[in-house]
Coordinates of C-alpha atoms and ligand atoms in Angstrom, one line a residue:
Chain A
X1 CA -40.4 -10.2 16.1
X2 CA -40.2 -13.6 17.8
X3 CA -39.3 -15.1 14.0
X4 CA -36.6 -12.8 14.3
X5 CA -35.3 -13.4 17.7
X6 CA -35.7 -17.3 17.4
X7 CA -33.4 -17.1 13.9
X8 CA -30.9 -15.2 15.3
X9 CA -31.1 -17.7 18.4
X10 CA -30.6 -20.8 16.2
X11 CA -27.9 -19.0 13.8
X12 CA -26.1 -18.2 17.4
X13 CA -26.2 -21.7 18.7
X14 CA -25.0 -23.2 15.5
X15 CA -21.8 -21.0 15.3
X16 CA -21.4 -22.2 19.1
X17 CA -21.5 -25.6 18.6
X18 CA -19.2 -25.0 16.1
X19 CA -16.3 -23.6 17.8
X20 CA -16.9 -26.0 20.3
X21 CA -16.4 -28.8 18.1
X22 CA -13.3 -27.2 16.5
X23 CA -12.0 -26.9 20.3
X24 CA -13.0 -30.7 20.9
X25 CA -10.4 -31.1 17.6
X26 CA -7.8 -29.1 19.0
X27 CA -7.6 -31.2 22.0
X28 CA -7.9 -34.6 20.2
X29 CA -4.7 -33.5 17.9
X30 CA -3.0 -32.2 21.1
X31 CA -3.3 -35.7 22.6
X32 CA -2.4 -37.1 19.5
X33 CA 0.9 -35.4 19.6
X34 CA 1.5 -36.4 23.7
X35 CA 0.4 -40.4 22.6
X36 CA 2.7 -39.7 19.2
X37 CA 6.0 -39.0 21.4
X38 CA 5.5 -41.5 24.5
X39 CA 6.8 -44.8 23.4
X40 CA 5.9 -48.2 22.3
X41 CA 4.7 -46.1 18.7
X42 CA 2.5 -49.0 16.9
X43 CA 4.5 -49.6 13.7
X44 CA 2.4 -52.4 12.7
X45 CA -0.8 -50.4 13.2
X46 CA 1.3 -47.6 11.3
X47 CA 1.8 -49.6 8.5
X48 CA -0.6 -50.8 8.2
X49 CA -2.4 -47.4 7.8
X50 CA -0.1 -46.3 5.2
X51 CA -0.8 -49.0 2.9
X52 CA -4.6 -48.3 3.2
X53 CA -4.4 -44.6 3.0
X54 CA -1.6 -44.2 0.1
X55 CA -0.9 -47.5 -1.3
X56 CA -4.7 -48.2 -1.9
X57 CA -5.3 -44.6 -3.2
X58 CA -3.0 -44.3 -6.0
X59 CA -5.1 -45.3 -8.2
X60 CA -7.8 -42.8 -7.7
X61 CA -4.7 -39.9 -7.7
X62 CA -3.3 -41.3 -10.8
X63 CA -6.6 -41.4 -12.7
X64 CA -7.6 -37.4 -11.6
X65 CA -4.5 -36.0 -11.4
X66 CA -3.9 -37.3 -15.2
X67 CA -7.4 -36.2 -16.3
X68 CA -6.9 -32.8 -14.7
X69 CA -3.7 -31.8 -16.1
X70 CA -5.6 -32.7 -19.2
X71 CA -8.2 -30.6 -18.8
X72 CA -6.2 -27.6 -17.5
X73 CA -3.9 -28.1 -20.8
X74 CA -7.0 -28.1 -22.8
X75 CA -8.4 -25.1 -21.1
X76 CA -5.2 -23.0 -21.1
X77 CA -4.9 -24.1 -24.8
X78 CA -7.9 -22.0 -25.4
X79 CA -7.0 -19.0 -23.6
X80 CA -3.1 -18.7 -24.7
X81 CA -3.7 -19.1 -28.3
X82 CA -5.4 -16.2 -28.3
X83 CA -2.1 -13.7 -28.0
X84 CA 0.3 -16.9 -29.1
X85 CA 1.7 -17.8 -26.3
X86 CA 0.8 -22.0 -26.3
X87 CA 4.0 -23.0 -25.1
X88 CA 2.9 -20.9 -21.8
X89 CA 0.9 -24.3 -21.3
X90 CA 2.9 -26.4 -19.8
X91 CA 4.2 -24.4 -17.3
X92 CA 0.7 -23.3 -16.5
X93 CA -0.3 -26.8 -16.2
X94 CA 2.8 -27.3 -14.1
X95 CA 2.2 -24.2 -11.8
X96 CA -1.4 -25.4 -10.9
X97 CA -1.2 -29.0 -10.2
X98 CA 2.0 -28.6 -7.8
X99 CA 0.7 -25.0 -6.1
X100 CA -3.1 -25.9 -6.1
X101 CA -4.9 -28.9 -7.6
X102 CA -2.3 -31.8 -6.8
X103 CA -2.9 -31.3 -3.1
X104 CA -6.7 -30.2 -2.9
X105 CA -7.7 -32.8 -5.6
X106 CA -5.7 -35.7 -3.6
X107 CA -6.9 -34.9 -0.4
X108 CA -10.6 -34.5 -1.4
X109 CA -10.2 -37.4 -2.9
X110 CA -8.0 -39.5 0.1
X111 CA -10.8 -37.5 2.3
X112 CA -13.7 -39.1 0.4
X113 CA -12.1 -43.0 0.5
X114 CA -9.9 -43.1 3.3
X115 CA -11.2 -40.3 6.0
X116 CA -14.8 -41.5 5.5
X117 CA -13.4 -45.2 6.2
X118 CA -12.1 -44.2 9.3
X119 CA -15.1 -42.3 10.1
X120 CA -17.2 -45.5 10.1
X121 CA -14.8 -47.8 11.3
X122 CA -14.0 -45.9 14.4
X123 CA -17.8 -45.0 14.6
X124 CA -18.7 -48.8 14.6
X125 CA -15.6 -49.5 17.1
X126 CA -17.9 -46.6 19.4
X127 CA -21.3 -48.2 18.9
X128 CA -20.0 -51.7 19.4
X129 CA -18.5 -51.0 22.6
X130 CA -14.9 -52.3 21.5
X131 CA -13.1 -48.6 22.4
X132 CA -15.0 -49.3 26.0
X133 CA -12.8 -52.8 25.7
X134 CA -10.0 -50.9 24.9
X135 CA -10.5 -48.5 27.4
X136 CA -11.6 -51.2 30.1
X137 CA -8.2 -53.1 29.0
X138 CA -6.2 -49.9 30.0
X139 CA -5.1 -49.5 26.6
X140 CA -6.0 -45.8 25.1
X141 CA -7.5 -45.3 22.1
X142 CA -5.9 -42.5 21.2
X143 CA -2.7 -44.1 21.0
X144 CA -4.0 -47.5 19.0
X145 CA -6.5 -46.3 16.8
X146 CA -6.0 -42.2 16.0
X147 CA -2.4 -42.1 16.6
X148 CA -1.7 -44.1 13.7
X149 CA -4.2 -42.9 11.5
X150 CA -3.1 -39.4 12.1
X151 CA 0.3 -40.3 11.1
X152 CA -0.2 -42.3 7.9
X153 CA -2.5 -39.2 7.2
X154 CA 0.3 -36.4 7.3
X155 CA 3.0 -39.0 5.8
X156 CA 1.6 -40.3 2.8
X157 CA -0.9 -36.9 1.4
X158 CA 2.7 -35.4 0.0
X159 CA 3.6 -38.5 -1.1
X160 CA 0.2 -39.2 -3.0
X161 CA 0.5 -35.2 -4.3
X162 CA 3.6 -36.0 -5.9
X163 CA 2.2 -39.0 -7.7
X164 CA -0.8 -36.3 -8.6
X165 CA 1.4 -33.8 -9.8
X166 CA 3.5 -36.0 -12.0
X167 CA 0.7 -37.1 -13.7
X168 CA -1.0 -33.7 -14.0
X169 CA 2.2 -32.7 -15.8
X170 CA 2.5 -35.8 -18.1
X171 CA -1.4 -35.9 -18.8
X172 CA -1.0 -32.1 -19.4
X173 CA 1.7 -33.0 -21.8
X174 CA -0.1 -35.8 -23.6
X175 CA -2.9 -33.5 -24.7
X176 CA -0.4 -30.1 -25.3
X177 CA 2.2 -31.8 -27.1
X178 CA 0.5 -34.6 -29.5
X179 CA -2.8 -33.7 -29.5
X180 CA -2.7 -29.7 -29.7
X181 CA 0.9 -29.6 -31.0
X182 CA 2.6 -27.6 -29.1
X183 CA 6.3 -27.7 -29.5
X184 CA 8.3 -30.2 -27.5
X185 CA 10.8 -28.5 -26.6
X186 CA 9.4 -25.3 -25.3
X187 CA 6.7 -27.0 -23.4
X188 CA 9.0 -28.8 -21.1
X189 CA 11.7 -26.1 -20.9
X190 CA 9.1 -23.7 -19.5
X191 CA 8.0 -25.9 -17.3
X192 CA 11.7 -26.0 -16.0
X193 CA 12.3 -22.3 -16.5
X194 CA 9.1 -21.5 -14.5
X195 CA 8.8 -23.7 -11.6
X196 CA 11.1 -23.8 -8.9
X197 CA 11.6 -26.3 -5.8
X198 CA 9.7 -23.6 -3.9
X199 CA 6.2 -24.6 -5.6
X200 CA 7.0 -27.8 -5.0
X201 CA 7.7 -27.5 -1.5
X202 CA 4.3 -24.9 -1.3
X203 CA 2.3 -27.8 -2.2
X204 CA 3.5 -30.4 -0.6
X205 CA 3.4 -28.5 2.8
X206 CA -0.3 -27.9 2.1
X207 CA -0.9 -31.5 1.3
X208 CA 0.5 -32.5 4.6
X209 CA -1.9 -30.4 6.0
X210 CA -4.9 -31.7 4.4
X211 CA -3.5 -35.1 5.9
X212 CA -3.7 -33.8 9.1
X213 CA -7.0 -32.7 8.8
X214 CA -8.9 -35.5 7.2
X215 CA -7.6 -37.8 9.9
X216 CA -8.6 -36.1 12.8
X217 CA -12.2 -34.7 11.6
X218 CA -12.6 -38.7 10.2
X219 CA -11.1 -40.3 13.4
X220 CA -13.0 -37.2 15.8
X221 CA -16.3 -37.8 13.7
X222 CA -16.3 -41.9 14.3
X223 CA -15.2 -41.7 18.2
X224 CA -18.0 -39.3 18.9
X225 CA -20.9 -41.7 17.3
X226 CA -23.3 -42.5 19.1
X227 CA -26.9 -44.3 18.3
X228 CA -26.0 -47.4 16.0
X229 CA -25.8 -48.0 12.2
X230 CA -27.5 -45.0 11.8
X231 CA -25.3 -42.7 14.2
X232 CA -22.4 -44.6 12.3
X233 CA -23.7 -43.5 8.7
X234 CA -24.2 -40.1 9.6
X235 CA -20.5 -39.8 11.4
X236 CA -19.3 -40.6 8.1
X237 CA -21.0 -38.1 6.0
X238 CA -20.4 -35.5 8.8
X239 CA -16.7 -36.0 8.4
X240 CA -16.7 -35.9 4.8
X241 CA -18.2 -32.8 4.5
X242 CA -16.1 -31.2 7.0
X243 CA -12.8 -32.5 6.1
X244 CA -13.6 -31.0 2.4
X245 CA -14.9 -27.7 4.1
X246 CA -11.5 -27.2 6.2
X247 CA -9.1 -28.1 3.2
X248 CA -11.0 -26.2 1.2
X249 CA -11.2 -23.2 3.6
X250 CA -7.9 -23.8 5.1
X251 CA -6.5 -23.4 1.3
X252 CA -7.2 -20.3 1.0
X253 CA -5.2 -19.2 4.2
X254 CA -2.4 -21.4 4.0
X255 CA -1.3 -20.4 0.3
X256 CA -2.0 -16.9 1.7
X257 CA 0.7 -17.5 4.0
X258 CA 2.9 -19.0 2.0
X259 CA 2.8 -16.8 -0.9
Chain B
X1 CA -13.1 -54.3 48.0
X2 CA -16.0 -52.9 45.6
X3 CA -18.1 -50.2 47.2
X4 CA -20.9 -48.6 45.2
X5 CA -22.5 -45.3 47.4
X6 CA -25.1 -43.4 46.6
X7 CA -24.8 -44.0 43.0
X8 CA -27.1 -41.6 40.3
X9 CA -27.1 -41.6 36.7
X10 CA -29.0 -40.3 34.0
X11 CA -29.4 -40.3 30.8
X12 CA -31.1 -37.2 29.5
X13 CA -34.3 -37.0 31.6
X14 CA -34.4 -40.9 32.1
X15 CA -33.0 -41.9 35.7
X16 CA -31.1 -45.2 35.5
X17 CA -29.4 -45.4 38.5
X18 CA -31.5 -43.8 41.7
X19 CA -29.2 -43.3 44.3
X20 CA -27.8 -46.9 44.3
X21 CA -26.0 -48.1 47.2
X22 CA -23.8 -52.3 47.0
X23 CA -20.9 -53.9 48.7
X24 CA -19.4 -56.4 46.8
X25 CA -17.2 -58.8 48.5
X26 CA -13.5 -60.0 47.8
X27 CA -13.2 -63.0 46.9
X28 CA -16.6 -63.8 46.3
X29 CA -19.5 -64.1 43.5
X30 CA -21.8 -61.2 43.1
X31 CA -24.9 -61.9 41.1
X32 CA -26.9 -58.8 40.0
X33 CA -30.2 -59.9 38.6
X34 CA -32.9 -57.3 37.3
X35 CA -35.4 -56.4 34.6
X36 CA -34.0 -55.6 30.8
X37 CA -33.6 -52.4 30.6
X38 CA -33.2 -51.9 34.3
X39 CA -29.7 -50.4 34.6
X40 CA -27.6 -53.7 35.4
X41 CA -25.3 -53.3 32.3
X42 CA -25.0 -49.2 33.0
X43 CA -23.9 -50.6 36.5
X44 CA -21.2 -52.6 35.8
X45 CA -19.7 -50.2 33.6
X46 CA -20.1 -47.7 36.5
X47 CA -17.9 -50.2 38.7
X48 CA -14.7 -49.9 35.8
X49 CA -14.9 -46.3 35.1
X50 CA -16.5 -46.5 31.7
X51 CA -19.3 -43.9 33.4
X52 CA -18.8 -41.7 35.6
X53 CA -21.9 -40.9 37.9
X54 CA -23.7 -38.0 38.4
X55 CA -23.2 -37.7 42.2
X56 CA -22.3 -40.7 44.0
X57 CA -18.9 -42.6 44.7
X58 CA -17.4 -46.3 43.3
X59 CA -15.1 -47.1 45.7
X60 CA -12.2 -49.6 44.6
X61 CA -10.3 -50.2 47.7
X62 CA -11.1 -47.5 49.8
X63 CA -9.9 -44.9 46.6
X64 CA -12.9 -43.4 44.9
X65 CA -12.3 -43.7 41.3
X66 CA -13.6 -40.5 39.7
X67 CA -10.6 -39.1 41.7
X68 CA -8.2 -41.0 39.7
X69 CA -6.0 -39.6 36.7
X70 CA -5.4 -41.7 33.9
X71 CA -2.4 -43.7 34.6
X72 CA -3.9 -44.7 38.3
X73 CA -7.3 -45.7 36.7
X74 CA -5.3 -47.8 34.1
X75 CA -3.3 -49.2 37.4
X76 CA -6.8 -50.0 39.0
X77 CA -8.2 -51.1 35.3
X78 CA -5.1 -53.9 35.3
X79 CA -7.2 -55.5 38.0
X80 CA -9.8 -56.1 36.5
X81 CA -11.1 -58.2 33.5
X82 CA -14.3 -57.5 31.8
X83 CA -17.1 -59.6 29.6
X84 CA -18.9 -57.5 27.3
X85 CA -23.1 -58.1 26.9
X86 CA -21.9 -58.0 23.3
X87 CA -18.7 -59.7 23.8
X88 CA -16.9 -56.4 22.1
X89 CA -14.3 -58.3 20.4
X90 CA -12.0 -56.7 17.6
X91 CA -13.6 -57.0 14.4
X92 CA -10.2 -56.3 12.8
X93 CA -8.4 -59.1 14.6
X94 CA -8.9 -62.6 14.8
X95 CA -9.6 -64.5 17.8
X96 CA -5.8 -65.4 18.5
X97 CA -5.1 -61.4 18.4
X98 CA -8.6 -60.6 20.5
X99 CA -7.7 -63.1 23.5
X100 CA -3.7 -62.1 23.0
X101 CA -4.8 -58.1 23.4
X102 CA -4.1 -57.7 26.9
X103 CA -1.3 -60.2 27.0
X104 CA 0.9 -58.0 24.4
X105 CA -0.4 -54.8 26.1
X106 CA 1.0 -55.0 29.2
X107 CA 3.1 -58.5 29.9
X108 CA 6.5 -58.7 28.2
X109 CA 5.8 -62.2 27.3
X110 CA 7.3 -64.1 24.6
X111 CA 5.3 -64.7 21.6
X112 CA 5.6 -68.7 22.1
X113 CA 3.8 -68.2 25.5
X114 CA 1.5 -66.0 24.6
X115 CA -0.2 -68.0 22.1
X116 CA 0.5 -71.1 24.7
X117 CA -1.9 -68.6 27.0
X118 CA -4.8 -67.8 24.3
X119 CA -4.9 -71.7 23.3
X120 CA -5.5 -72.2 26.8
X121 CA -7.8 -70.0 28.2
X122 CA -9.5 -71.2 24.5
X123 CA -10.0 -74.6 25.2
X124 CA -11.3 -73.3 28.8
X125 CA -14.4 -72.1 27.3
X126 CA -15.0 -75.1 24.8
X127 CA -13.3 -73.4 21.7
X128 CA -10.4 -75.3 19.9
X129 CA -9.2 -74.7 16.1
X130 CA -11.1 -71.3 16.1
X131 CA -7.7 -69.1 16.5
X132 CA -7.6 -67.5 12.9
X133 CA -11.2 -66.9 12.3
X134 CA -12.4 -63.3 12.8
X135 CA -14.8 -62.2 14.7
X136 CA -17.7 -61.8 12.2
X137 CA -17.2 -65.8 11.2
X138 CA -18.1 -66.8 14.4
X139 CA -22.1 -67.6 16.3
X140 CA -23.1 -65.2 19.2
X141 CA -22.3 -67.5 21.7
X142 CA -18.7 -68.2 20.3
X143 CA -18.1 -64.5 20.3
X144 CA -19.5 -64.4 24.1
X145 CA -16.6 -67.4 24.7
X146 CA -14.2 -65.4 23.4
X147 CA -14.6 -62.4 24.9
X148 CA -14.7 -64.6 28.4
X149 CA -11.3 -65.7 27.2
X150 CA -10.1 -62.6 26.5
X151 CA -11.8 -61.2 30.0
X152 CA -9.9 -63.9 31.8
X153 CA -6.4 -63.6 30.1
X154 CA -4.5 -61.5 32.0
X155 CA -5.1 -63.3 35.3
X156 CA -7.3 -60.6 37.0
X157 CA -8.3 -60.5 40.7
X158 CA -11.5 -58.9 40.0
X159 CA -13.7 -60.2 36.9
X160 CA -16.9 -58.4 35.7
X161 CA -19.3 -60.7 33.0
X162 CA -22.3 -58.9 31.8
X163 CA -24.7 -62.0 30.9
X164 CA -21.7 -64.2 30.3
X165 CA -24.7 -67.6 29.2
X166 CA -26.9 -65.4 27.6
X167 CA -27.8 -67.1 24.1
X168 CA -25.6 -70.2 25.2
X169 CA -27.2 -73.6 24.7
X170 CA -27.9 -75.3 28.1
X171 CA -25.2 -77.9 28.2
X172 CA -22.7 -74.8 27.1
X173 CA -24.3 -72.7 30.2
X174 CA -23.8 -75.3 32.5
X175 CA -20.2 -75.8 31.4
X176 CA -19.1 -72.2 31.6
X177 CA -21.1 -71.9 35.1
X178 CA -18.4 -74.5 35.9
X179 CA -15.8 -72.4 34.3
X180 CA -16.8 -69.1 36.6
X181 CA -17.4 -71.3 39.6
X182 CA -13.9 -73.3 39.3
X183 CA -11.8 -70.5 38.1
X184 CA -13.2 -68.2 41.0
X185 CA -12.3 -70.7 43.6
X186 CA -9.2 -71.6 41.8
X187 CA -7.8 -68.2 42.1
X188 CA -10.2 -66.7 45.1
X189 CA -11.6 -63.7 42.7
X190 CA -14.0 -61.5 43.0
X191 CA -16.5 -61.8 40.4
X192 CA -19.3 -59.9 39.7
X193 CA -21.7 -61.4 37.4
X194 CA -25.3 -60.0 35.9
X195 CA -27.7 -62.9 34.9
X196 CA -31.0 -63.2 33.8
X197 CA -30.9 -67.1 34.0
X198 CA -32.8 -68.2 37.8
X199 CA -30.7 -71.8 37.1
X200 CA -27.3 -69.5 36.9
X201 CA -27.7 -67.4 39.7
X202 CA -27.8 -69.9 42.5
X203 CA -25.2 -71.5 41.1
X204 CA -22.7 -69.2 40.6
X205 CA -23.8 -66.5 43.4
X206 CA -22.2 -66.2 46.7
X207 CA -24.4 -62.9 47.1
X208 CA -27.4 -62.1 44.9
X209 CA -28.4 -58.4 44.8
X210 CA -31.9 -57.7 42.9
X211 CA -32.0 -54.1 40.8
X212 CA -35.0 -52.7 41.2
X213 CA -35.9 -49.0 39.7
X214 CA -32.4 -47.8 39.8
X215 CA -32.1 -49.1 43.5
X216 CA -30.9 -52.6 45.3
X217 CA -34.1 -53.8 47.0
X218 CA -32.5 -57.0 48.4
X219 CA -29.7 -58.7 48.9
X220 CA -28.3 -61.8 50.1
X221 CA -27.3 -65.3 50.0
X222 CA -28.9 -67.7 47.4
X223 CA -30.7 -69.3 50.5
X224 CA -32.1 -66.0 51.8
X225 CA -33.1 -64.7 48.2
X226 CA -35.3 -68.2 47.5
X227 CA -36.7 -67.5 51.0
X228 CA -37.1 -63.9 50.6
X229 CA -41.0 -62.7 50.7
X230 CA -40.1 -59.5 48.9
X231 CA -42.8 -59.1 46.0
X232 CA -40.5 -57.6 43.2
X233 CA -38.2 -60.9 43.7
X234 CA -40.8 -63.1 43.8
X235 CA -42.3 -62.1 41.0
X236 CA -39.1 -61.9 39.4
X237 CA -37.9 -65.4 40.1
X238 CA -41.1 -67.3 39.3
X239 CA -41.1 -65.3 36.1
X240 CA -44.9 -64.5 37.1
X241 CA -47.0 -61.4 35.0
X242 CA -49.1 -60.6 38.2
X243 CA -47.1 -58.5 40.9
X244 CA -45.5 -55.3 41.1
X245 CA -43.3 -55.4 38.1
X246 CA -45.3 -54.3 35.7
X247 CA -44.2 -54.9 31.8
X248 CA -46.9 -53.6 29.6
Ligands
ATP301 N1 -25.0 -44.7 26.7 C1 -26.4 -44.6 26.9 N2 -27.0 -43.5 26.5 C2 -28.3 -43.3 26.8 N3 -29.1 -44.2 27.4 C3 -28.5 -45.3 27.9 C4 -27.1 -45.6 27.6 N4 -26.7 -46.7 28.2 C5 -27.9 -47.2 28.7 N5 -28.9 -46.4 28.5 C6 -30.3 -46.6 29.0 O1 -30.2 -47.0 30.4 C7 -31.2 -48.0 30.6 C8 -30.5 -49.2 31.3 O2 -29.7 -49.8 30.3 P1 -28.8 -51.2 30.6 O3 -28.0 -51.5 29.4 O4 -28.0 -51.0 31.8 O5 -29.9 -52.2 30.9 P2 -29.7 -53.7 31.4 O6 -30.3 -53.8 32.7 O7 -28.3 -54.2 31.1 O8 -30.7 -54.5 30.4 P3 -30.5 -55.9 29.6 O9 -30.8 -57.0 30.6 O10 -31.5 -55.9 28.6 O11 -29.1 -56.0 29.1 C9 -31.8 -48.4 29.3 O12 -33.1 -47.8 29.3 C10 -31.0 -47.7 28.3 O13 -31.8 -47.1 27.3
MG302 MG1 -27.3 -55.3 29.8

């Protein structure tokens, strides 16, 4: 009986502390968006952001958006063939990096290289005592270190999706057309035929989502820290795991939405 | 004027701060000495806002400063200049940007004068040609000069150092006693300054308080503290094991 009680006691805690967390979210991406419209914006902190979030992850896009329109074309291959209907593959391959993969796959990946960073850069700023400087200089934190973050988050995930979803498709195309030889022609007109801006538009929606939440749960994760190098290590993994969770989760509900 | 009443804090089920009650004068040198671990650096931070107590009141001119929103905390923060233990500089800016911080944040100076400013307030503290290393490339006691040059910047009335000789070679302590002593005459501020270093504190201090157990047992001029028969700062000043501090 007590077993029982003291489970049911634990389970009840942990779904407390996490809507309370969620709530301590909400508030940190309503003051984002009160720092985001009272001027001097930081462009040079901005920028600065944007080249570490997208410039520096277009290599890791490029190399599994390519592999994974690969594999889908491979995959759909298989099933196709089976009532004929192979040039069906590169619209399929075209359907599900644009609508699906290209934004989860980019912003697990951004989550796992650029929301962890900020994770443990923030949670070493914490530990170290330099967001007590800032604070102590009258300059928020918010404003200098989240704000921008935040930003370059929801700007450059579509961007980095498009780069996905190109090479999805051309990957995708690579192994249909050469290797499985498919026909040319109708591979690429059913692509045209079959997806519209609106897919486009679907996906790159959602990726600016995911932007938005692997900034704040990376930037939310590191300002919490506490409890040096240690604290700092496991801010990071924390926000990793929840970024992924939420895109993941918030997926599902968004393309519901949208459908 | 500085007015600490009644000030508790704790940390879980340790009690820092019991109740702590300390005037600190305008215009004057405050030297809060104490055992590691005693509370002095939770103090300071508790005189700028960084904690808030658990009952209690920091009075900054008459305005108690848990009262404050934001923006007037910010307007009281302006005051103020502040030396880290750790020095807290920028570890993604170099020292020209660290000691610049404040000067970009809230004067509208020119870029020219700025950096004018920051080699200044450099050479004040016995660093020159260090501008465009980072933070990490430097020794402790550099980084502690730095963050005295960025503490110092802005020109504040009120300056807070939390061991600002610590790790400093003994020639280097002397000189940036100097530096506190001068540049609180110079511009009649109110500094408050923790120090575990018995040479330091009668040098520097206009008033020495002694922490004690989350309290200030005693208080006074330099004069009165070497004359002072209470046990805790006797023991403390000679640096003695036998007395009522106990350490092991
Ligand atoms: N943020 C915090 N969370 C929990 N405990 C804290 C925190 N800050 C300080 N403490 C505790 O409060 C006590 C006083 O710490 P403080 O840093 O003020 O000591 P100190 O007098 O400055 O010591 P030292 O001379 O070694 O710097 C310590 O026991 C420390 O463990
Ligand atoms: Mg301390």
């Amino acid at each position: 009986m007590n077993k029982i009680a003291a489970t049911v006691d634990n389970f009840g805690r942990a779904i407390l502390e996490n809507i309370e967390e969620m709530g301590r979210i909400l508030l940190l991406f309503l003051s984002v968006l009160m720092w985001m419209v009272r001027p001097p914006l930081k462009l040079r902190l901005i920028f600065k952001q944007m080249e570490f979030v997208g410039v520096k992850s277009i290599f890791v896009v490029v190399l599994t958006g390519t592999f994974t329109g690969m594999v889908m074309a491979l995959q759909g291959y298989y099933g196709f063939k089976m009532f004929n209907a192979e040039s069906l593959v590169g619209s399929t391959v075209a359907l599900g990096m644009t609508r699906e993969l290209g934004p989860v796959l980019t912003a697990l990946m951004v989550t796992a290289r650029a929301g962890s960073a900020m994770a443990a850069e923030l949670g070493t700023m914490r530990v170290t005592e330099q967001i007590d400087a800032l604070y102590v200089m009258a300059a928020n934190p918010v404003k200098h270190l989240i704000v921008p973050r935040v930003i370059a988050g929801v700007l450059m995930l579509p961007l980095l999706t498009v780069v996905s979803d190109f090479m999805g498709i051309l990957g995708g195309y690579f192994v249909g057309v050469p290797v499985l030889g498919i026909n040319s022609g109708a591979f690429i007109s059913n692509i045209t035929k079959l997806v519209d801006l609106g897919d486009i538009y679907h996906g790159l929606t959602k990726a600016a989502f995911f932007g938005l939440i692997l900034s704040l749960v990376g930037c939310h994760k590191g300002f919490i820290a506490t409890g040096g190098a240690e604290g700092v290590g496991r801010a990071t993994t924390e926000a990793v795991v929840l970024a992924s969770v939420s895109i993941l989760i918030s997926d599902y509900f968004l393309t519901a939405i949208m459908f | 004027m500085i007015k600490l009443v009644g000030i508790h804090k704790s940390f879980g089920r340790q009690k820092v701060l019991d109740g702590l009650s300390l005037d600190i004068e305008d215009g004057k040198t405050t030297v809060i000495i104490g055992g590691s671990g005693g509370g002095k650096s939770v103090l300071l931070k508790h005189i700028i806002g960084l904690l808030k107590p658990d009952s209690g009141q920091v009075l900054i001119d008459g305005v108690d400063i848990a009262s404050l929103n934001d923006r007037d905390l910010n307007e009281i923060r302006k005051k103020f200049g502040m030396l880290f233990q750790e020095a807290a500089l920028f570890d993604s800016m170099n020292v020209m940007e660290n000691v610049a911080f404040p000067l970009r944040e809230h004067t509208g100076k020119k870029e020219k004068e700025i950096r004018e400013i920051v080699k200044e307030k450099l050479k004040a503290v016995g660093l020159t040609g260090v501008e465009d290393k980072m933070p990490s490339e430097l020794s402790g006691g550099m980084r502690k000069r730095v963050g005295l040059a960025r503490a110092i910047a802005m020109q504040p009335q009120i300056v807070l150092f939390d061991e600002p000789t610590t790790g400093l070679d003994p020639v280097m302590t002397e000189a940036i006693n100097e530096l506190i002593v001068e540049t609180q005459r110079n511009f009649d501020l109110t500094c408050v300054v923790i120090s575990h270093d018995v040479q330091s504190i009668f040098t520097v201090g206009h008033k020495i308080a002694m922490l004690y157990k989350g309290k200030i047992v005693e208080y006074g001029t330099p004069e009165e503290i070497k004359s002072s028969s209470d046990p805790v700062l006797r023991q403390f000043l000679s640096g003695s094991l036998e007395g009522p501090i106990s350490v092991i």
